[in-house]
């Protein structure tokens, strides 16, 4: 049961407050040390609870949607939706799907590749809004990042939540934010802008370990969008000295393709894709452990210029 104490005067560590729980003629006192964040309180019982009383002296309490773990479920009906920001189809057209061997193997065994799909917009905000709502940009009206517009239509998470799924979004993509209503329909929303995939995937693995129920898990991965920044040690070590001589925004030689096309950036992007693929392997293994019949979707929102 998600429970939080609200306090607009303090955040984080502060003098503890207590929440009292009463069910099945038993009373329990739970210590809350952090304000303005959910604690996931385990209510364990072999009987169906018809009534749960929650009280707290002098504290405003927020109660989230209950998460019912049922370990007897034979088919967990798990849906994992992985969106990799700026994963370009053009690289796979040139180098093949061996760029991501773990992903290739995972989806080849019982999956389908769609090779004739197109992003309905040219950048993240409107593209993901289209993915969430099934609408074109001229229908959902999300395009300008300075606008205060929010998603008002029913989203994929809305529909799945109504169908009985526990819905969770864990995203490192800055544009998938509550500011524009992307939290709509999600029971749990972790917004970690610019965090790399290590954090996103670790949170996902923790989530799969914690809950045994029908659930929809959306993961927004931002690593490839940030490939022009400082690379991980593993990616740098697999590169060559010449790869660090990036053209940048003031090229000495103009490419015939685009003014700033740089084969060294393409090479770093390939290294980043391979690195991400290695990290995804642990997620694929956890999914299979959770539900052999899980529906897993992996795609991008747009390409990237190099």
PDB file of C-alpha atoms in Angstrom:
ATOM      1  CA  UNK A   1       0.000   0.000   0.000  1.00  0.00           C
ATOM      2  CA  UNK A   2       1.681   3.295  -1.107  1.00  0.00           C
ATOM      3  CA  UNK A   3       1.482   5.865   1.712  1.00  0.00           C
ATOM      4  CA  UNK A   4       3.114   9.294   1.989  1.00  0.00           C
ATOM      5  CA  UNK A   5       3.113  12.173   4.465  1.00  0.00           C
ATOM      6  CA  UNK A   6       2.813  15.581   2.831  1.00  0.00           C
ATOM      7  CA  UNK A   7       4.750  18.516   4.238  1.00  0.00           C
ATOM      8  CA  UNK A   8       5.318  21.717   2.243  1.00  0.00           C
ATOM      9  CA  UNK A   9       7.823  23.017   4.792  1.00  0.00           C
ATOM     10  CA  UNK A  10      10.391  20.213   4.676  1.00  0.00           C
ATOM     11  CA  UNK A  11      11.679  17.537   2.341  1.00  0.00           C
ATOM     12  CA  UNK A  12      13.765  14.418   2.871  1.00  0.00           C
ATOM     13  CA  UNK A  13      15.032  13.556   6.348  1.00  0.00           C
ATOM     14  CA  UNK A  14      13.126  15.180   9.188  1.00  0.00           C
ATOM     15  CA  UNK A  15      11.804  14.191  12.603  1.00  0.00           C
ATOM     16  CA  UNK A  16       9.882  10.951  12.182  1.00  0.00           C
ATOM     17  CA  UNK A  17       6.134  10.819  12.150  1.00  0.00           C
ATOM     18  CA  UNK A  18       3.987   7.763  12.553  1.00  0.00           C
ATOM     19  CA  UNK A  19       1.067   6.293  10.673  1.00  0.00           C
ATOM     20  CA  UNK A  20      -1.240   3.880  12.453  1.00  0.00           C
ATOM     21  CA  UNK A  21      -2.780   0.969  10.553  1.00  0.00           C
ATOM     22  CA  UNK A  22      -5.619  -1.219  11.812  1.00  0.00           C
ATOM     23  CA  UNK A  23      -6.933  -4.350  10.093  1.00  0.00           C
ATOM     24  CA  UNK A  24      -8.064  -7.816  11.183  1.00  0.00           C
ATOM     25  CA  UNK A  25      -8.413  -6.529  14.770  1.00  0.00           C
ATOM     26  CA  UNK A  26      -4.663  -5.757  14.869  1.00  0.00           C
ATOM     27  CA  UNK A  27      -2.995  -2.377  15.093  1.00  0.00           C
ATOM     28  CA  UNK A  28       0.408  -1.482  13.633  1.00  0.00           C
ATOM     29  CA  UNK A  29       2.444   1.722  13.874  1.00  0.00           C
ATOM     30  CA  UNK A  30       4.676   2.592  10.899  1.00  0.00           C
ATOM     31  CA  UNK A  31       7.509   5.120  11.204  1.00  0.00           C
ATOM     32  CA  UNK A  32       7.813   7.590   8.304  1.00  0.00           C
ATOM     33  CA  UNK A  33      11.189   9.363   8.187  1.00  0.00           C
ATOM     34  CA  UNK A  34      10.944  11.001   4.739  1.00  0.00           C
ATOM     35  CA  UNK A  35       8.250  13.467   3.730  1.00  0.00           C
ATOM     36  CA  UNK A  36       6.662  13.906   0.306  1.00  0.00           C
ATOM     37  CA  UNK A  37       7.518  10.457  -1.007  1.00  0.00           C
ATOM     38  CA  UNK A  38       5.754   7.136  -1.012  1.00  0.00           C
ATOM     39  CA  UNK A  39       6.539   4.324   1.366  1.00  0.00           C
ATOM     40  CA  UNK A  40       5.336   0.957   0.092  1.00  0.00           C
ATOM     41  CA  UNK A  41       3.860  -0.663   3.198  1.00  0.00           C
ATOM     42  CA  UNK A  42       3.494  -4.464   2.981  1.00  0.00           C
ATOM     43  CA  UNK A  43       0.077  -5.579   4.215  1.00  0.00           C
ATOM     44  CA  UNK A  44       0.452  -9.347   4.525  1.00  0.00           C
ATOM     45  CA  UNK A  45      -2.547 -11.504   5.278  1.00  0.00           C
ATOM     46  CA  UNK A  46      -4.027 -14.836   4.232  1.00  0.00           C
ATOM     47  CA  UNK A  47      -7.540 -13.454   4.461  1.00  0.00           C
ATOM     48  CA  UNK A  48      -9.322 -10.929   2.310  1.00  0.00           C
ATOM     49  CA  UNK A  49      -9.327  -7.514   4.003  1.00  0.00           C
ATOM     50  CA  UNK A  50     -12.674  -5.745   3.856  1.00  0.00           C
ATOM     51  CA  UNK A  51     -11.570  -2.683   5.805  1.00  0.00           C
ATOM     52  CA  UNK A  52      -8.257  -0.967   6.550  1.00  0.00           C
ATOM     53  CA  UNK A  53      -8.135   2.011   8.908  1.00  0.00           C
ATOM     54  CA  UNK A  54      -5.298   4.550   8.470  1.00  0.00           C
ATOM     55  CA  UNK A  55      -4.679   7.448  10.830  1.00  0.00           C
ATOM     56  CA  UNK A  56      -1.944   9.940  11.673  1.00  0.00           C
ATOM     57  CA  UNK A  57      -1.817  12.737  14.246  1.00  0.00           C
ATOM     58  CA  UNK A  58      -1.265  16.222  12.773  1.00  0.00           C
ATOM     59  CA  UNK A  59      -0.109  14.937   9.370  1.00  0.00           C
ATOM     60  CA  UNK A  60      -1.610  15.077   5.898  1.00  0.00           C
ATOM     61  CA  UNK A  61      -1.538  11.564   4.479  1.00  0.00           C
ATOM     62  CA  UNK A  62      -1.716  10.539   0.823  1.00  0.00           C
ATOM     63  CA  UNK A  63      -2.752   6.979  -0.006  1.00  0.00           C
ATOM     64  CA  UNK A  64      -1.869   5.566  -3.418  1.00  0.00           C
ATOM     65  CA  UNK A  65      -3.628   2.896  -5.441  1.00  0.00           C
ATOM     66  CA  UNK A  66      -3.210  -0.470  -3.651  1.00  0.00           C
ATOM     67  CA  UNK A  67      -0.948  -3.005  -5.369  1.00  0.00           C
ATOM     68  CA  UNK A  68      -2.243  -6.534  -4.891  1.00  0.00           C
ATOM     69  CA  UNK A  69       0.460  -9.177  -5.098  1.00  0.00           C
ATOM     70  CA  UNK A  70      -0.933 -12.592  -5.946  1.00  0.00           C
ATOM     71  CA  UNK A  71       1.814 -15.199  -6.027  1.00  0.00           C
ATOM     72  CA  UNK A  72      -0.627 -17.833  -7.282  1.00  0.00           C
ATOM     73  CA  UNK A  73      -0.997 -16.139 -10.665  1.00  0.00           C
ATOM     74  CA  UNK A  74       0.087 -18.634 -13.346  1.00  0.00           C
ATOM     75  CA  UNK A  75       0.250 -16.109 -16.165  1.00  0.00           C
ATOM     76  CA  UNK A  76       1.377 -12.707 -14.922  1.00  0.00           C
ATOM     77  CA  UNK A  77       0.364 -10.909 -18.136  1.00  0.00           C
ATOM     78  CA  UNK A  78       3.468  -8.730 -18.069  1.00  0.00           C
ATOM     79  CA  UNK A  79       3.889  -5.993 -20.672  1.00  0.00           C
ATOM     80  CA  UNK A  80       7.309  -4.308 -20.909  1.00  0.00           C
ATOM     81  CA  UNK A  81       7.519  -1.310 -23.241  1.00  0.00           C
ATOM     82  CA  UNK A  82      11.099  -0.135 -23.950  1.00  0.00           C
ATOM     83  CA  UNK A  83      11.600   3.170 -25.765  1.00  0.00           C
ATOM     84  CA  UNK A  84      15.212   3.961 -26.722  1.00  0.00           C
ATOM     85  CA  UNK A  85      15.503   7.656 -27.550  1.00  0.00           C
ATOM     86  CA  UNK A  86      17.363   8.344 -30.835  1.00  0.00           C
ATOM     87  CA  UNK A  87      17.927   4.717 -31.847  1.00  0.00           C
ATOM     88  CA  UNK A  88      18.298   5.119 -35.654  1.00  0.00           C
ATOM     89  CA  UNK A  89      16.969   2.506 -38.055  1.00  0.00           C
ATOM     90  CA  UNK A  90      19.521   3.759 -40.625  1.00  0.00           C
ATOM     91  CA  UNK A  91      22.404   2.159 -38.708  1.00  0.00           C
ATOM     92  CA  UNK A  92      20.673  -1.232 -38.735  1.00  0.00           C
ATOM     93  CA  UNK A  93      20.078  -0.816 -42.466  1.00  0.00           C
ATOM     94  CA  UNK A  94      23.865  -0.465 -42.920  1.00  0.00           C
ATOM     95  CA  UNK A  95      25.332  -2.762 -40.243  1.00  0.00           C
ATOM     96  CA  UNK A  96      22.470  -5.163 -39.574  1.00  0.00           C
ATOM     97  CA  UNK A  97      20.857  -6.187 -36.298  1.00  0.00           C
ATOM     98  CA  UNK A  98      24.125  -7.748 -35.103  1.00  0.00           C
ATOM     99  CA  UNK A  99      24.729  -4.302 -33.592  1.00  0.00           C
ATOM    100  CA  UNK A 100      22.482  -5.573 -30.785  1.00  0.00           C
ATOM    101  CA  UNK A 101      23.137  -9.346 -30.616  1.00  0.00           C
ATOM    102  CA  UNK A 102      21.314  -9.932 -27.305  1.00  0.00           C
ATOM    103  CA  UNK A 103      18.278  -7.994 -28.467  1.00  0.00           C
ATOM    104  CA  UNK A 104      18.366  -9.709 -31.864  1.00  0.00           C
ATOM    105  CA  UNK A 105      18.443 -13.153 -30.256  1.00  0.00           C
ATOM    106  CA  UNK A 106      15.713 -12.307 -27.726  1.00  0.00           C
ATOM    107  CA  UNK A 107      13.219 -11.093 -30.316  1.00  0.00           C
ATOM    108  CA  UNK A 108      14.154 -13.587 -33.028  1.00  0.00           C
ATOM    109  CA  UNK A 109      13.185 -16.553 -30.830  1.00  0.00           C
ATOM    110  CA  UNK A 110       9.505 -15.627 -30.639  1.00  0.00           C
ATOM    111  CA  UNK A 111       9.191 -12.030 -31.791  1.00  0.00           C
ATOM    112  CA  UNK A 112       8.475  -9.922 -34.861  1.00  0.00           C
ATOM    113  CA  UNK A 113      10.564  -7.156 -36.472  1.00  0.00           C
ATOM    114  CA  UNK A 114       8.657  -4.302 -38.107  1.00  0.00           C
ATOM    115  CA  UNK A 115      10.858  -2.717 -40.801  1.00  0.00           C
ATOM    116  CA  UNK A 116       8.391  -0.345 -42.429  1.00  0.00           C
ATOM    117  CA  UNK A 117       7.365   1.856 -39.486  1.00  0.00           C
ATOM    118  CA  UNK A 118       7.833   5.605 -39.180  1.00  0.00           C
ATOM    119  CA  UNK A 119       7.860   8.117 -36.347  1.00  0.00           C
ATOM    120  CA  UNK A 120       4.821  10.363 -36.687  1.00  0.00           C
ATOM    121  CA  UNK A 121       6.858  13.416 -35.666  1.00  0.00           C
ATOM    122  CA  UNK A 122      10.452  14.623 -35.826  1.00  0.00           C
ATOM    123  CA  UNK A 123      11.375  14.858 -32.155  1.00  0.00           C
ATOM    124  CA  UNK A 124      10.618  13.363 -28.760  1.00  0.00           C
ATOM    125  CA  UNK A 125       7.782  15.449 -27.295  1.00  0.00           C
ATOM    126  CA  UNK A 126       5.210  15.060 -30.108  1.00  0.00           C
ATOM    127  CA  UNK A 127       6.468  11.624 -31.139  1.00  0.00           C
ATOM    128  CA  UNK A 128       6.020  10.047 -27.685  1.00  0.00           C
ATOM    129  CA  UNK A 129       2.702  11.847 -27.204  1.00  0.00           C
ATOM    130  CA  UNK A 130       1.606  10.093 -30.398  1.00  0.00           C
ATOM    131  CA  UNK A 131       2.869   6.745 -29.095  1.00  0.00           C
ATOM    132  CA  UNK A 132       0.983   7.185 -25.809  1.00  0.00           C
ATOM    133  CA  UNK A 133      -2.293   8.387 -27.364  1.00  0.00           C
ATOM    134  CA  UNK A 134      -2.275   6.831 -30.854  1.00  0.00           C
ATOM    135  CA  UNK A 135      -2.861  10.285 -32.331  1.00  0.00           C
ATOM    136  CA  UNK A 136      -1.046  12.521 -34.810  1.00  0.00           C
ATOM    137  CA  UNK A 137       0.491  15.824 -33.679  1.00  0.00           C
ATOM    138  CA  UNK A 138      -2.386  17.854 -35.136  1.00  0.00           C
ATOM    139  CA  UNK A 139      -4.725  15.838 -32.906  1.00  0.00           C
ATOM    140  CA  UNK A 140      -2.892  15.781 -29.558  1.00  0.00           C
ATOM    141  CA  UNK A 141      -1.328  19.291 -30.046  1.00  0.00           C
ATOM    142  CA  UNK A 142       1.885  18.621 -28.129  1.00  0.00           C
ATOM    143  CA  UNK A 143       4.854  20.083 -30.009  1.00  0.00           C
ATOM    144  CA  UNK A 144       6.150  23.302 -28.416  1.00  0.00           C
ATOM    145  CA  UNK A 145       8.182  22.496 -25.237  1.00  0.00           C
ATOM    146  CA  UNK A 146       7.449  26.001 -23.892  1.00  0.00           C
ATOM    147  CA  UNK A 147       3.730  25.395 -24.077  1.00  0.00           C
ATOM    148  CA  UNK A 148       1.782  24.454 -20.960  1.00  0.00           C
ATOM    149  CA  UNK A 149      -0.255  21.957 -22.973  1.00  0.00           C
ATOM    150  CA  UNK A 150      -0.773  18.544 -21.392  1.00  0.00           C
ATOM    151  CA  UNK A 151      -2.046  15.228 -22.712  1.00  0.00           C
ATOM    152  CA  UNK A 152      -5.811  15.280 -22.230  1.00  0.00           C
ATOM    153  CA  UNK A 153      -6.763  12.176 -24.211  1.00  0.00           C
ATOM    154  CA  UNK A 154      -6.797   8.641 -22.867  1.00  0.00           C
ATOM    155  CA  UNK A 155      -3.347   7.069 -23.009  1.00  0.00           C
ATOM    156  CA  UNK A 156      -2.118   3.501 -23.334  1.00  0.00           C
ATOM    157  CA  UNK A 157      -1.447   3.531 -19.579  1.00  0.00           C
ATOM    158  CA  UNK A 158      -5.024   4.750 -18.932  1.00  0.00           C
ATOM    159  CA  UNK A 159      -6.510   1.846 -20.858  1.00  0.00           C
ATOM    160  CA  UNK A 160      -4.258  -0.768 -19.240  1.00  0.00           C
ATOM    161  CA  UNK A 161      -4.866   0.625 -15.755  1.00  0.00           C
ATOM    162  CA  UNK A 162      -8.622   0.329 -16.294  1.00  0.00           C
ATOM    163  CA  UNK A 163      -8.057  -3.248 -17.495  1.00  0.00           C
ATOM    164  CA  UNK A 164      -6.516  -4.135 -14.127  1.00  0.00           C
ATOM    165  CA  UNK A 165      -2.811  -3.677 -14.804  1.00  0.00           C
ATOM    166  CA  UNK A 166      -0.447  -2.020 -12.348  1.00  0.00           C
ATOM    167  CA  UNK A 167       1.159   0.660 -14.525  1.00  0.00           C
ATOM    168  CA  UNK A 168       4.673   1.995 -13.965  1.00  0.00           C
ATOM    169  CA  UNK A 169       6.848   4.423 -15.936  1.00  0.00           C
ATOM    170  CA  UNK A 170      10.607   4.738 -15.320  1.00  0.00           C
ATOM    171  CA  UNK A 171      12.165   7.286 -17.644  1.00  0.00           C
ATOM    172  CA  UNK A 172      15.468   9.096 -18.112  1.00  0.00           C
ATOM    173  CA  UNK A 173      14.057  11.029 -21.090  1.00  0.00           C
ATOM    174  CA  UNK A 174      13.606  14.694 -20.042  1.00  0.00           C
ATOM    175  CA  UNK A 175      10.657  15.306 -22.370  1.00  0.00           C
ATOM    176  CA  UNK A 176       8.578  12.456 -20.927  1.00  0.00           C
ATOM    177  CA  UNK A 177       7.687  14.551 -17.914  1.00  0.00           C
ATOM    178  CA  UNK A 178       4.652  15.280 -15.737  1.00  0.00           C
ATOM    179  CA  UNK A 179       4.792  18.864 -17.048  1.00  0.00           C
ATOM    180  CA  UNK A 180       3.101  17.726 -20.251  1.00  0.00           C
ATOM    181  CA  UNK A 181       0.913  15.033 -18.696  1.00  0.00           C
ATOM    182  CA  UNK A 182       2.965  11.952 -19.477  1.00  0.00           C
ATOM    183  CA  UNK A 183       2.277  10.605 -15.983  1.00  0.00           C
ATOM    184  CA  UNK A 184      -1.369  10.200 -16.954  1.00  0.00           C
ATOM    185  CA  UNK A 185      -2.590   6.659 -16.336  1.00  0.00           C
ATOM    186  CA  UNK A 186       0.510   5.510 -14.439  1.00  0.00           C
ATOM    187  CA  UNK A 187       0.184   4.250 -10.874  1.00  0.00           C
ATOM    188  CA  UNK A 188       3.912   4.814 -10.353  1.00  0.00           C
ATOM    189  CA  UNK A 189       6.016   7.359 -12.242  1.00  0.00           C
ATOM    190  CA  UNK A 190       9.799   7.691 -11.762  1.00  0.00           C
ATOM    191  CA  UNK A 191      11.085  10.770 -13.571  1.00  0.00           C
ATOM    192  CA  UNK A 192      14.905  10.764 -13.717  1.00  0.00           C
ATOM    193  CA  UNK A 193      15.878  13.195 -16.520  1.00  0.00           C
ATOM    194  CA  UNK A 194      19.295  12.552 -18.093  1.00  0.00           C
ATOM    195  CA  UNK A 195      19.920   9.470 -15.921  1.00  0.00           C
ATOM    196  CA  UNK A 196      21.625   6.742 -17.921  1.00  0.00           C
ATOM    197  CA  UNK A 197      20.281   3.252 -18.507  1.00  0.00           C
ATOM    198  CA  UNK A 198      22.094   1.718 -15.509  1.00  0.00           C
ATOM    199  CA  UNK A 199      19.703   3.555 -13.185  1.00  0.00           C
ATOM    200  CA  UNK A 200      16.606   2.953 -15.336  1.00  0.00           C
ATOM    201  CA  UNK A 201      17.256  -0.777 -15.710  1.00  0.00           C
ATOM    202  CA  UNK A 202      18.151  -1.257 -12.037  1.00  0.00           C
ATOM    203  CA  UNK A 203      14.860   0.385 -11.078  1.00  0.00           C
ATOM    204  CA  UNK A 204      13.064  -1.891 -13.528  1.00  0.00           C
ATOM    205  CA  UNK A 205      14.703  -5.019 -12.092  1.00  0.00           C
ATOM    206  CA  UNK A 206      13.798  -3.884  -8.571  1.00  0.00           C
ATOM    207  CA  UNK A 207      10.214  -3.298  -9.704  1.00  0.00           C
ATOM    208  CA  UNK A 208       9.906  -6.780 -11.209  1.00  0.00           C
ATOM    209  CA  UNK A 209      11.257  -8.316  -8.005  1.00  0.00           C
ATOM    210  CA  UNK A 210       8.822  -6.353  -5.838  1.00  0.00           C
ATOM    211  CA  UNK A 211       5.497  -7.008  -7.569  1.00  0.00           C
ATOM    212  CA  UNK A 212       3.863 -10.227  -8.732  1.00  0.00           C
ATOM    213  CA  UNK A 213       0.775  -9.047 -10.545  1.00  0.00           C
ATOM    214  CA  UNK A 214      -0.503  -8.006 -13.960  1.00  0.00           C
ATOM    215  CA  UNK A 215       1.580  -5.005 -14.907  1.00  0.00           C
ATOM    216  CA  UNK A 216       2.600  -2.627 -17.668  1.00  0.00           C
ATOM    217  CA  UNK A 217       6.176  -1.362 -17.324  1.00  0.00           C
ATOM    218  CA  UNK A 218       7.330   1.508 -19.558  1.00  0.00           C
ATOM    219  CA  UNK A 219      11.065   2.300 -19.726  1.00  0.00           C
ATOM    220  CA  UNK A 220      12.426   5.469 -21.358  1.00  0.00           C
ATOM    221  CA  UNK A 221      16.171   5.165 -22.119  1.00  0.00           C
ATOM    222  CA  UNK A 222      18.186   8.284 -22.981  1.00  0.00           C
ATOM    223  CA  UNK A 223      21.745   6.938 -23.456  1.00  0.00           C
ATOM    224  CA  UNK A 224      21.976   7.270 -27.244  1.00  0.00           C
ATOM    225  CA  UNK A 225      20.640  10.818 -27.237  1.00  0.00           C
ATOM    226  CA  UNK A 226      23.583  11.696 -24.984  1.00  0.00           C
ATOM    227  CA  UNK A 227      26.229   9.799 -26.977  1.00  0.00           C
ATOM    228  CA  UNK A 228      27.955  13.069 -27.984  1.00  0.00           C
ATOM    229  CA  UNK A 229      28.723  13.744 -24.293  1.00  0.00           C
ATOM    230  CA  UNK A 230      31.332  11.971 -22.144  1.00  0.00           C
ATOM    231  CA  UNK A 231      31.152   8.255 -22.866  1.00  0.00           C
ATOM    232  CA  UNK A 232      31.325   5.464 -20.327  1.00  0.00           C
ATOM    233  CA  UNK A 233      34.724   3.939 -19.540  1.00  0.00           C
ATOM    234  CA  UNK A 234      33.806   0.753 -21.405  1.00  0.00           C
ATOM    235  CA  UNK A 235      32.883   2.669 -24.579  1.00  0.00           C
ATOM    236  CA  UNK A 236      36.007   4.865 -24.456  1.00  0.00           C
ATOM    237  CA  UNK A 237      38.264   1.855 -23.904  1.00  0.00           C
ATOM    238  CA  UNK A 238      36.854   0.101 -26.978  1.00  0.00           C
ATOM    239  CA  UNK A 239      37.504   3.132 -29.209  1.00  0.00           C
ATOM    240  CA  UNK A 240      40.679   4.272 -30.999  1.00  0.00           C
ATOM    241  CA  UNK A 241      42.690   7.450 -30.476  1.00  0.00           C
ATOM    242  CA  UNK A 242      41.466   8.829 -33.803  1.00  0.00           C
ATOM    243  CA  UNK A 243      37.877   8.467 -32.634  1.00  0.00           C
ATOM    244  CA  UNK A 244      38.365  11.322 -30.171  1.00  0.00           C
ATOM    245  CA  UNK A 245      39.000  13.831 -32.970  1.00  0.00           C
ATOM    246  CA  UNK A 246      35.366  14.727 -33.468  1.00  0.00           C
ATOM    247  CA  UNK A 247      34.438  17.302 -36.083  1.00  0.00           C
ATOM    248  CA  UNK A 248      31.961  19.023 -33.796  1.00  0.00           C
ATOM    249  CA  UNK A 249      30.203  22.151 -35.067  1.00  0.00           C
ATOM    250  CA  UNK A 250      33.137  23.689 -36.954  1.00  0.00           C
ATOM    251  CA  UNK A 251      34.193  21.028 -39.470  1.00  0.00           C
ATOM    252  CA  UNK A 252      37.364  21.541 -41.484  1.00  0.00           C
ATOM    253  CA  UNK A 253      36.060  19.203 -44.172  1.00  0.00           C
ATOM    254  CA  UNK A 254      32.486  19.399 -45.391  1.00  0.00           C
ATOM    255  CA  UNK A 255      30.833  16.020 -45.867  1.00  0.00           C
ATOM    256  CA  UNK A 256      28.783  15.303 -48.955  1.00  0.00           C
ATOM    257  CA  UNK A 257      26.038  13.970 -46.715  1.00  0.00           C
ATOM    258  CA  UNK A 258      25.447  16.743 -44.180  1.00  0.00           C
ATOM    259  CA  UNK A 259      27.638  19.680 -43.072  1.00  0.00           C
ATOM    260  CA  UNK A 260      28.376  18.086 -39.695  1.00  0.00           C
ATOM    261  CA  UNK A 261      28.402  14.404 -40.613  1.00  0.00           C
ATOM    262  CA  UNK A 262      31.217  12.713 -38.711  1.00  0.00           C
ATOM    263  CA  UNK A 263      32.098   9.044 -39.072  1.00  0.00           C
ATOM    264  CA  UNK A 264      33.766   9.117 -35.631  1.00  0.00           C
ATOM    265  CA  UNK A 265      30.448  10.083 -34.043  1.00  0.00           C
ATOM    266  CA  UNK A 266      28.825   7.219 -35.903  1.00  0.00           C
ATOM    267  CA  UNK A 267      31.441   4.877 -34.432  1.00  0.00           C
ATOM    268  CA  UNK A 268      30.762   6.164 -30.893  1.00  0.00           C
ATOM    269  CA  UNK A 269      27.045   5.714 -31.526  1.00  0.00           C
ATOM    270  CA  UNK A 270      27.649   2.088 -32.558  1.00  0.00           C
ATOM    271  CA  UNK A 271      29.689   1.537 -29.379  1.00  0.00           C
ATOM    272  CA  UNK A 272      26.844   3.069 -27.327  1.00  0.00           C
ATOM    273  CA  UNK A 273      24.271   0.787 -28.971  1.00  0.00           C
ATOM    274  CA  UNK A 274      26.386  -2.315 -28.274  1.00  0.00           C
ATOM    275  CA  UNK A 275      26.908  -1.211 -24.666  1.00  0.00           C
ATOM    276  CA  UNK A 276      23.171  -0.711 -24.152  1.00  0.00           C
ATOM    277  CA  UNK A 277      22.475  -4.127 -25.654  1.00  0.00           C
ATOM    278  CA  UNK A 278      24.729  -5.779 -23.042  1.00  0.00           C
ATOM    279  CA  UNK A 279      22.838  -4.012 -20.266  1.00  0.00           C
ATOM    280  CA  UNK A 280      19.458  -5.038 -21.693  1.00  0.00           C
ATOM    281  CA  UNK A 281      20.399  -8.722 -21.406  1.00  0.00           C
ATOM    282  CA  UNK A 282      19.777  -8.709 -17.630  1.00  0.00           C
ATOM    283  CA  UNK A 283      16.346  -7.184 -18.230  1.00  0.00           C
ATOM    284  CA  UNK A 284      15.433  -9.833 -20.808  1.00  0.00           C
ATOM    285  CA  UNK A 285      16.465 -12.558 -18.361  1.00  0.00           C
ATOM    286  CA  UNK A 286      14.379 -10.997 -15.570  1.00  0.00           C
ATOM    287  CA  UNK A 287      11.355 -10.741 -17.876  1.00  0.00           C
ATOM    288  CA  UNK A 288      11.590 -14.425 -18.810  1.00  0.00           C
ATOM    289  CA  UNK A 289      11.877 -15.342 -15.143  1.00  0.00           C
ATOM    290  CA  UNK A 290       8.799 -13.270 -14.323  1.00  0.00           C
ATOM    291  CA  UNK A 291       6.606 -14.310 -17.241  1.00  0.00           C
ATOM    292  CA  UNK A 292       7.616 -16.522 -20.173  1.00  0.00           C
ATOM    293  CA  UNK A 293       4.601 -15.205 -22.089  1.00  0.00           C
ATOM    294  CA  UNK A 294       5.374 -11.517 -21.514  1.00  0.00           C
ATOM    295  CA  UNK A 295       4.720  -9.013 -24.284  1.00  0.00           C
ATOM    296  CA  UNK A 296       7.917  -7.007 -24.836  1.00  0.00           C
ATOM    297  CA  UNK A 297       8.071  -4.010 -27.202  1.00  0.00           C
ATOM    298  CA  UNK A 298      11.267  -2.148 -28.165  1.00  0.00           C
ATOM    299  CA  UNK A 299      11.346   0.824 -30.520  1.00  0.00           C
ATOM    300  CA  UNK A 300      12.547   4.419 -30.858  1.00  0.00           C
ATOM    301  CA  UNK A 301      10.884   7.807 -31.198  1.00  0.00           C
ATOM    302  CA  UNK A 302      13.122   9.248 -33.957  1.00  0.00           C
ATOM    303  CA  UNK A 303      16.585   8.976 -35.498  1.00  0.00           C
ATOM    304  CA  UNK A 304      19.683  11.025 -34.755  1.00  0.00           C
ATOM    305  CA  UNK A 305      22.061  13.235 -36.743  1.00  0.00           C
ATOM    306  CA  UNK A 306      25.793  12.495 -36.580  1.00  0.00           C
TER     307      UNK A 306
END
